[in-house]
Short mmCIF file of C-alpha atoms in Angstrom, two decimals:
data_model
loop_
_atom_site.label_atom_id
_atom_site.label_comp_id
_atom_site.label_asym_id
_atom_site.label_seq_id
_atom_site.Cartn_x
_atom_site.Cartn_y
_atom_site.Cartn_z
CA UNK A 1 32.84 -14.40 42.16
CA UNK A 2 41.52 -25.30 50.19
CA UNK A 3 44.72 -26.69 53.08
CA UNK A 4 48.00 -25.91 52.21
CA UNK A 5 50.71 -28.52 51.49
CA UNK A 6 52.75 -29.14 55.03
CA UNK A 7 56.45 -30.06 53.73
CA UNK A 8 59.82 -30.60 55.15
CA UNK A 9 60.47 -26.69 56.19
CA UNK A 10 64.14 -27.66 57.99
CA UNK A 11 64.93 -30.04 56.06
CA UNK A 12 66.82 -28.80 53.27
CA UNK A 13 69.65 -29.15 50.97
CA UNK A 14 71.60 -27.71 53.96
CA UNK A 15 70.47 -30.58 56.32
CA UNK A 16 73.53 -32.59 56.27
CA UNK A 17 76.32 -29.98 56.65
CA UNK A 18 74.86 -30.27 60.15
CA UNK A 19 77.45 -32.48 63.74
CA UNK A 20 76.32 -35.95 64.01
CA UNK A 21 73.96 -36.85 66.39
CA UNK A 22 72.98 -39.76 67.54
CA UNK A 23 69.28 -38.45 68.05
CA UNK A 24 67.07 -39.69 65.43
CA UNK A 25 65.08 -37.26 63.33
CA UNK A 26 61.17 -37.75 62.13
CA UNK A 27 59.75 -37.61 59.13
CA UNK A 28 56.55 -38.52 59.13
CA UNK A 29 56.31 -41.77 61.09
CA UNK A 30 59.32 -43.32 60.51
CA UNK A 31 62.81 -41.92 62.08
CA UNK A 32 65.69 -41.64 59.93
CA UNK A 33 69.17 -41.71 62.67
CA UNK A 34 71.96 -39.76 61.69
CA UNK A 35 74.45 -42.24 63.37
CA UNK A 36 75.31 -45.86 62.76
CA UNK A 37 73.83 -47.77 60.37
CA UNK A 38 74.27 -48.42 56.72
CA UNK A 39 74.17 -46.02 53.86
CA UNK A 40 71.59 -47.82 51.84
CA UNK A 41 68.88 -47.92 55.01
CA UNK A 42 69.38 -44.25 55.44
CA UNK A 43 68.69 -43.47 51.90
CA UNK A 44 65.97 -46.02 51.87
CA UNK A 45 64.13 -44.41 54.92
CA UNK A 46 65.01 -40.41 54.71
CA UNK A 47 67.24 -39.75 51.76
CA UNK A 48 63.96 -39.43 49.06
CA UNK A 49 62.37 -36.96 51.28
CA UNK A 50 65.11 -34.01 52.01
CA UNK A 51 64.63 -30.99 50.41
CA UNK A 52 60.83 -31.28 49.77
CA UNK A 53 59.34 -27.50 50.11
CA UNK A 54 55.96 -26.73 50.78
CA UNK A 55 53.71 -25.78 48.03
CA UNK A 56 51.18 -23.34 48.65
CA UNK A 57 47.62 -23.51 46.54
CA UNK A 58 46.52 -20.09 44.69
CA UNK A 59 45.41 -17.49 47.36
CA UNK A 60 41.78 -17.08 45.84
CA UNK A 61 40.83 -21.01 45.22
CA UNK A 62 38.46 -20.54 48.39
CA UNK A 63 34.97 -20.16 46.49
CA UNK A 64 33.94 -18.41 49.90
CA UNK A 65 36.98 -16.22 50.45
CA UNK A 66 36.42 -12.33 50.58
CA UNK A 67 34.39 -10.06 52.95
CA UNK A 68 30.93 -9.10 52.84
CA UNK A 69 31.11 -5.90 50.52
CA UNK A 70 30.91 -7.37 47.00
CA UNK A 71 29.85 -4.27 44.89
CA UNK A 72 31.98 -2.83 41.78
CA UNK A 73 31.20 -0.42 39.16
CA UNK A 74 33.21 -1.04 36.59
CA UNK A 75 34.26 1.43 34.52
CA UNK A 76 33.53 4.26 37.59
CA UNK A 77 34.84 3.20 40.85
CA UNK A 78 38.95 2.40 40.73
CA UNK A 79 39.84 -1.00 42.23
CA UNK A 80 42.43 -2.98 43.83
CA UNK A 81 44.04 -6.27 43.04
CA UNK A 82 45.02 -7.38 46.74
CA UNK A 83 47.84 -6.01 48.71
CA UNK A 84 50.89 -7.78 46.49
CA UNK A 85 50.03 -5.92 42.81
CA UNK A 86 53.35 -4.86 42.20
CA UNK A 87 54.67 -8.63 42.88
CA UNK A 88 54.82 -10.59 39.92
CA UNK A 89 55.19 -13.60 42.09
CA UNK A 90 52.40 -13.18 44.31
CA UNK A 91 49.86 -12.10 41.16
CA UNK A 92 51.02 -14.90 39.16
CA UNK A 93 50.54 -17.45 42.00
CA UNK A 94 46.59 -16.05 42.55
CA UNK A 95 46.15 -16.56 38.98
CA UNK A 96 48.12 -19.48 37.69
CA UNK A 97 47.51 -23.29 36.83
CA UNK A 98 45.46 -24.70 40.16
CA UNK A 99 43.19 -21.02 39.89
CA UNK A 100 39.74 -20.77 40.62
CA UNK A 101 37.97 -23.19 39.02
CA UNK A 102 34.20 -22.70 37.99
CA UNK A 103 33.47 -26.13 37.67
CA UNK A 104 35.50 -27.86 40.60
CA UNK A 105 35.29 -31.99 40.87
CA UNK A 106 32.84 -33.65 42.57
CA UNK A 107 33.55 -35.36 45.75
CA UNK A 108 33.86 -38.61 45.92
CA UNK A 109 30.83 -40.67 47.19
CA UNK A 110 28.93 -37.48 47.47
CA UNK A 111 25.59 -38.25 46.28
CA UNK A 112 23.68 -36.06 43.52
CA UNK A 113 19.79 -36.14 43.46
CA UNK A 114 18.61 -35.64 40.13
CA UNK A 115 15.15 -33.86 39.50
CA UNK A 116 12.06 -35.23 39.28
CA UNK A 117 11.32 -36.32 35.45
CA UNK A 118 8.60 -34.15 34.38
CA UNK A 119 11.56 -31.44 35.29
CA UNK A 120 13.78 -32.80 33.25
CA UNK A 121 11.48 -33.17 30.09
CA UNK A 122 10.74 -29.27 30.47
CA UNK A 123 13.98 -28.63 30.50
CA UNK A 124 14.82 -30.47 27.50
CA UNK A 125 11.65 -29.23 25.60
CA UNK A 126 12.54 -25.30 26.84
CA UNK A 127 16.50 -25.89 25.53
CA UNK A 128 15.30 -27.76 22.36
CA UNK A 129 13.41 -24.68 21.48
CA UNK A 130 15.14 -22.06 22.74
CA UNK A 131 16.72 -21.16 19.23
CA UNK A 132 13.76 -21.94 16.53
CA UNK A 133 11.38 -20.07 18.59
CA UNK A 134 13.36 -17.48 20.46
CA UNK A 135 11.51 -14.80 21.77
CA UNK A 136 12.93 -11.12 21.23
CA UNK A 137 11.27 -7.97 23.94
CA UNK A 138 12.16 -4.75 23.48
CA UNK A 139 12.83 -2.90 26.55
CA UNK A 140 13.22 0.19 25.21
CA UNK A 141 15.00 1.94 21.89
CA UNK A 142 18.59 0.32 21.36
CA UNK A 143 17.70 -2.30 24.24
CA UNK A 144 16.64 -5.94 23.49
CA UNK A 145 15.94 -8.74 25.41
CA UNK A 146 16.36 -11.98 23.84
CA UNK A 147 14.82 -14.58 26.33
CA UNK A 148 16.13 -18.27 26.42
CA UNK A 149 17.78 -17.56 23.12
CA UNK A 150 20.90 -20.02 24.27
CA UNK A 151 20.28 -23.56 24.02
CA UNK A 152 20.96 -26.19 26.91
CA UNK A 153 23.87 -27.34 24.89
CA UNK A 154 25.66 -23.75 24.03
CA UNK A 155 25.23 -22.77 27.41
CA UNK A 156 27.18 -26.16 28.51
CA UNK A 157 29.65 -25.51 26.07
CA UNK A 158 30.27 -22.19 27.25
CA UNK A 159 30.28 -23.18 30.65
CA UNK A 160 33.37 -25.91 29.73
CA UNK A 161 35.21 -23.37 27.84
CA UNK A 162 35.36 -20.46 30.80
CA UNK A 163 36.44 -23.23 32.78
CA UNK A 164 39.71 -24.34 31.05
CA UNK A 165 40.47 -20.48 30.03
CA UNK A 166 39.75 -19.55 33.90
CA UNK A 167 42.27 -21.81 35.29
CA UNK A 168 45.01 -21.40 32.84
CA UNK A 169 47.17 -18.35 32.13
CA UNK A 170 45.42 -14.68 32.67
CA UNK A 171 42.22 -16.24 33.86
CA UNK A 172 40.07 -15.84 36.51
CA UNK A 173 41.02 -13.36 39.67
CA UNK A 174 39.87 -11.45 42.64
CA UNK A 175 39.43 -7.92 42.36
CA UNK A 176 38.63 -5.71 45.37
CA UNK A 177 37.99 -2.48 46.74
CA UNK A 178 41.00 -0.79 48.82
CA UNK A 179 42.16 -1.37 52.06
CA UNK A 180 41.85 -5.21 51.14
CA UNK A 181 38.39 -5.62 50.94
CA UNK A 182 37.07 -8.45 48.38
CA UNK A 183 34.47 -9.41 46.71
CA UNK A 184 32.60 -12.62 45.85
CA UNK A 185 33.33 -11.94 42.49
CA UNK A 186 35.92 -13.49 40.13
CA UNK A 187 36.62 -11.88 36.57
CA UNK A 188 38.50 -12.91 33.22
CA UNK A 189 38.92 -10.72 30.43
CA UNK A 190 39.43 -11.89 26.84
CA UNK A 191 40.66 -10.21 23.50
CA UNK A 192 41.72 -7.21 25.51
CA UNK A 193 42.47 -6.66 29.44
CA UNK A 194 40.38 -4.14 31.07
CA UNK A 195 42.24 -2.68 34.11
CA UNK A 196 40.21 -1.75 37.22
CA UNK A 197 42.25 0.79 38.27
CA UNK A 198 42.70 2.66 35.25
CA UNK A 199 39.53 1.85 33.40
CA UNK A 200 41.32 1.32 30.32
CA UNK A 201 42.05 -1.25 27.87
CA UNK A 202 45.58 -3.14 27.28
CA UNK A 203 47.13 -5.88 25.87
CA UNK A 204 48.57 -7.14 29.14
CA UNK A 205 47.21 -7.27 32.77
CA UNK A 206 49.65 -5.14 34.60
CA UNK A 207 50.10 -6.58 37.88
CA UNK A 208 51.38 -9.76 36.66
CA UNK A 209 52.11 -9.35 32.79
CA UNK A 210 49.45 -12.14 31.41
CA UNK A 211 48.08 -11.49 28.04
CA UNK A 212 44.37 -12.35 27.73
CA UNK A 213 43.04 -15.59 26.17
CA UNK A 214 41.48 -15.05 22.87
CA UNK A 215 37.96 -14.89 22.32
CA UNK A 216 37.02 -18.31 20.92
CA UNK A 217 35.49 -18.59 17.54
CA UNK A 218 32.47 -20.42 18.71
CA UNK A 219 31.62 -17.22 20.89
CA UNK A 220 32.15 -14.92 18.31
CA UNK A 221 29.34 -16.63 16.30
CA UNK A 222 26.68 -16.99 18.95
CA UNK A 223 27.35 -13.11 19.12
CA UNK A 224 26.74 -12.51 15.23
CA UNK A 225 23.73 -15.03 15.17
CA UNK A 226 22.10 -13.24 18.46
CA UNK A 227 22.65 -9.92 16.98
CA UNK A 228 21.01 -10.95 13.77
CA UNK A 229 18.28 -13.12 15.22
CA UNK A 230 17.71 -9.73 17.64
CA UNK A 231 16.95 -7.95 14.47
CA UNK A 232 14.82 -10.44 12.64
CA UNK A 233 12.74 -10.75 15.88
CA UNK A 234 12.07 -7.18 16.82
CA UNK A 235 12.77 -5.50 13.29
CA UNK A 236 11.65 -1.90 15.07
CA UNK A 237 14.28 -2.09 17.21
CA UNK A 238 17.38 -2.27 15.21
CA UNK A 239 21.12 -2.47 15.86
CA UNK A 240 24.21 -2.55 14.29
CA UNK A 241 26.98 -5.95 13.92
CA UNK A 242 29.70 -5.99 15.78
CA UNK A 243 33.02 -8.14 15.56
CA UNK A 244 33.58 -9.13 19.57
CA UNK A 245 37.00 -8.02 20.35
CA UNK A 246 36.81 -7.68 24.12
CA UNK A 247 34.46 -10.12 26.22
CA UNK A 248 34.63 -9.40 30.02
CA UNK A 249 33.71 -12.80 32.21
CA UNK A 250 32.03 -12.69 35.72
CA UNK A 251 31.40 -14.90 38.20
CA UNK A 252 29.48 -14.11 41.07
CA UNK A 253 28.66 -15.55 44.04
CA UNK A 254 25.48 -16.43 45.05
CA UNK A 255 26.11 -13.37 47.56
CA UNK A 256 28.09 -11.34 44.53
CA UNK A 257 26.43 -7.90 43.39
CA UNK A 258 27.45 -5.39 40.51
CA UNK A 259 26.76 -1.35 40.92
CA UNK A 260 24.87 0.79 38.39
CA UNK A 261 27.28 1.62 36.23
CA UNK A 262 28.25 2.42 32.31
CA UNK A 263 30.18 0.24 30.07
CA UNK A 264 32.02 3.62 28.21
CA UNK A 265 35.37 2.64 28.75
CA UNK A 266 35.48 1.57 24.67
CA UNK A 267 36.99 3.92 21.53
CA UNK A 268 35.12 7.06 20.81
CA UNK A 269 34.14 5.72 17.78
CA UNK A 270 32.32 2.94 19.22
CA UNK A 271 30.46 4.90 21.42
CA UNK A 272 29.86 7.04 19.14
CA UNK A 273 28.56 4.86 16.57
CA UNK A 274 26.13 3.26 19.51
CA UNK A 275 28.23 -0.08 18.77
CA UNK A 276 26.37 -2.45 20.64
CA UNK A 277 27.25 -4.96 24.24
CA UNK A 278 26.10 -8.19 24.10
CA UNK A 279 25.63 -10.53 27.30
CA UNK A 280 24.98 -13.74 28.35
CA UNK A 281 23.68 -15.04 31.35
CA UNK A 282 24.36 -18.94 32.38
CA UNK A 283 23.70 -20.60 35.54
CA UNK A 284 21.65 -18.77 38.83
CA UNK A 285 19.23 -16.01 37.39
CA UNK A 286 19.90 -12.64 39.06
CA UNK A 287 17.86 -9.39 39.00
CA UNK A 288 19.15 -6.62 36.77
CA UNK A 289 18.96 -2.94 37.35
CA UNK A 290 19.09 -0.41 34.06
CA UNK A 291 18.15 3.32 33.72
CA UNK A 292 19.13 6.58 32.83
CA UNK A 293 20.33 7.17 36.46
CA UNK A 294 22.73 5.81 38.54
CA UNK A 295 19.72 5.70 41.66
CA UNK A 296 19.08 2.57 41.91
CA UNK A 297 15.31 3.25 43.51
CA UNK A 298 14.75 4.82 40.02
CA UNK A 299 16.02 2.00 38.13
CA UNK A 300 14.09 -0.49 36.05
CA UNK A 301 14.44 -4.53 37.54
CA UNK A 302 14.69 -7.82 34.84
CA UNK A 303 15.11 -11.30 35.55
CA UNK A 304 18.25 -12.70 33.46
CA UNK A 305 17.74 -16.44 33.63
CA UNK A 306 19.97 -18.82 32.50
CA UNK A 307 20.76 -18.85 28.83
CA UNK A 308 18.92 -15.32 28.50
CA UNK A 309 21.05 -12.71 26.11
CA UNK A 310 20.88 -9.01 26.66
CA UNK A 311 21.78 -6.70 23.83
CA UNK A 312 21.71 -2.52 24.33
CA UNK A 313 23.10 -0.10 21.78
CA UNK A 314 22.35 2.75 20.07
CA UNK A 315 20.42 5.05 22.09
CA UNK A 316 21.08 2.46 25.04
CA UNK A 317 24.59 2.45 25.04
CA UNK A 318 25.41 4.24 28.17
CA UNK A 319 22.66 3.22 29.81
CA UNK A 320 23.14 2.20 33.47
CA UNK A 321 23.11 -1.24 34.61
CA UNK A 322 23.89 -3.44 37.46
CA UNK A 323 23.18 -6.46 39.37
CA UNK A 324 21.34 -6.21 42.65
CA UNK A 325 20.60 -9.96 43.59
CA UNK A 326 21.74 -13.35 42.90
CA UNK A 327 18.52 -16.32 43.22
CA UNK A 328 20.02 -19.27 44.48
CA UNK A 329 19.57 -22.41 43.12
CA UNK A 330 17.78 -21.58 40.14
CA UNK A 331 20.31 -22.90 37.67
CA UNK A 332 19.10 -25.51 35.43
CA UNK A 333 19.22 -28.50 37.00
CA UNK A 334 20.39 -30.25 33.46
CA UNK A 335 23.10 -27.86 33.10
CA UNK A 336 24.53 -28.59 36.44
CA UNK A 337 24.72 -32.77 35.83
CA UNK A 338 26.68 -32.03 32.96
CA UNK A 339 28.85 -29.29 33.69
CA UNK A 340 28.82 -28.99 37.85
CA UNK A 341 29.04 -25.45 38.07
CA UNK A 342 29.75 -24.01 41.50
CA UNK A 343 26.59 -21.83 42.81
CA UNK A 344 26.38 -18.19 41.03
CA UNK A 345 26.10 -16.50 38.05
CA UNK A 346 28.66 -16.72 34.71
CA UNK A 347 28.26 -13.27 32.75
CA UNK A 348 29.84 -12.74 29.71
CA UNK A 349 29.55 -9.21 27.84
CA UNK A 350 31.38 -8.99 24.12
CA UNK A 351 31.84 -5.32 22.67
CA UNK A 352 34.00 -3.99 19.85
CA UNK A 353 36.50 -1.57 21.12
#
């Protein structure tokens, strides 16, 4: 993977069907009397404020809010969207304009410490290379690792783009276990919705109607080039294009976590065909899990760093993965001056259904 508004609750349109009364009434310091006195005072003192209601912020704005069990398999275990899923209202308040917000402003007169310089310089030489000189592991058949393959500059440009498509309509939200359990965990989906409890894909999220954001162009390239550049670099280890029609978005809190699990909720064709998933990792590195099991003690660990891409298809396609641990503040310090992205890890995985 805020205060609420206090307003004039009382003090509504029905306020002045109320006796006269020569007690005065507050609002805020100054007192408004119902009595004597001439119309254009009153109006000048109390008439603007009548009617004001009080306006609530989105229930998952709180970077911190949820409970300590932040584990989901997707695509296994079945998950719940709060308590208020069959209230349009209530799901499109969690989700709507004001929503949780990646990148949230800096406060004023707080003071940012940059890093030393010889940082910065590595950083800069590490990003300036990252694409000419990209190197490509294989991990095992259908299952390449493509390490510091995004640049400084895609990775920011990522970052910016989550951002405005997370706050706007069908973007980020809370999903949970039941009883009302959440997670520090926040996801998106683009092209296509993926539904928690169903494990199926849709046009529309259910529990408040939104239609995904479309997967933006510039995305859909750094997919093609990293597939190509994956096959150019470790020619034994071959897999086929894909044209990105889904792309799932996580964010996880430094605290956040994701189960062993299989992404094999796409067409039969596409597993079939070993189509391959494609993720990038941008901000805190975590440690990921992948095997043929769904044991984590027998699984194999990587370090995703920021602006690594994984790719597994083929033989790889169902293989298990998860996220056991996120490594605080090992973000680029460079990416967060230009972008200030909250603590955690963005994820984004493209597949073709």
């Amino acid at each position: 993977m805020e205060p609420f508004g206090r307003g004039g609750r009382g003090r509504g349109r029905g306020g002045d069907r109320r006796s006269q009364s020569t007690s005065p009434v507050v609002v805020g310091n100054e007192q408004c009397g119902r009595g004597k006195g001439s119309k254009e005072k009153k109006q000048e003192q109390c008439g603007r404020g009548r009617g004001r209601e009080e306006k609530k912020q989105p229930q998952n704005s709180s970077p911190d809010s949820g409970s300590d069990s932040d584990s989901v398999g997707m695509g296994m275990a079945k998950l719940n969207i709060g308590d208020d899923v069959d209230k349009p209202s209530a799901a499109a308040a969690a989700v709507g304009e004001g929503g949780f917000d990646i990148c949230p402003r800096k406060q004023p007169g707080g003071v940012v410490l940059k890093p030393p310089l010889l940082a910065q310089n590595r950083e800069r030489r590490r990003s300036r290379s990252s694409n000419n000189n990209g190197i490509g592991l294989s991990l095992r058949p259908g299952m390449v690792l493509l390490k510091g393959y995004l640049s400084l500059s895609d990775q920011q440009k990522i970052v910016e783009r989550c951002k405005e498509l997370g706050m706007g309509v069908g973007g980020f939200y809370q999903p949970g276990y039941g009883e009302g359990t959440k997670m520090h965990l926040k996801m998106m989906c683009l092209g296509k919705n993926w539904d928690p409890h169903t494990s199926q894909y849709g046009e529309r999220r259910p529990f408040d109607g939104a239609k995904p954001p479309q997967i933006p162009p510039e995305f859909q390239t750094l997919v093609t080039n990293a597939l190509r550049d994956s096959n150019a670099l470790v020619p034994q280890n071959r897999l086929p294009s894909i044209s990105p029609d889904i792309c799932i978005v996580n964010f996880y809190s430094q605290t956040g976590r994701l189960g062993l699990h299989q992404d094999k909720d796409e067409s039969e064709d596409s597993l079939r065909r070993g189509l391959p998933v494609v993720s990038f990792s941008i901000g805190d590195s975590a440690q990921f899990l992948y095997g043929d099991h769904r044991d984590p003690d027998k699984a194999e660990k990587l370090q995703l760093e920021s602006g690594d891409v994984l790719i597994f298809g083929g033989s790889s396609r169902n293989v298990f993965h998860g996220v056991s641990v996120i490594h605080p503040n090992s973000a680029p310090n460079l990416l967060l001056q230009h972008t200030n992205l909250r603590p955690g890890r963005l994820n984004l995985t493209f597949r073709q259904y």
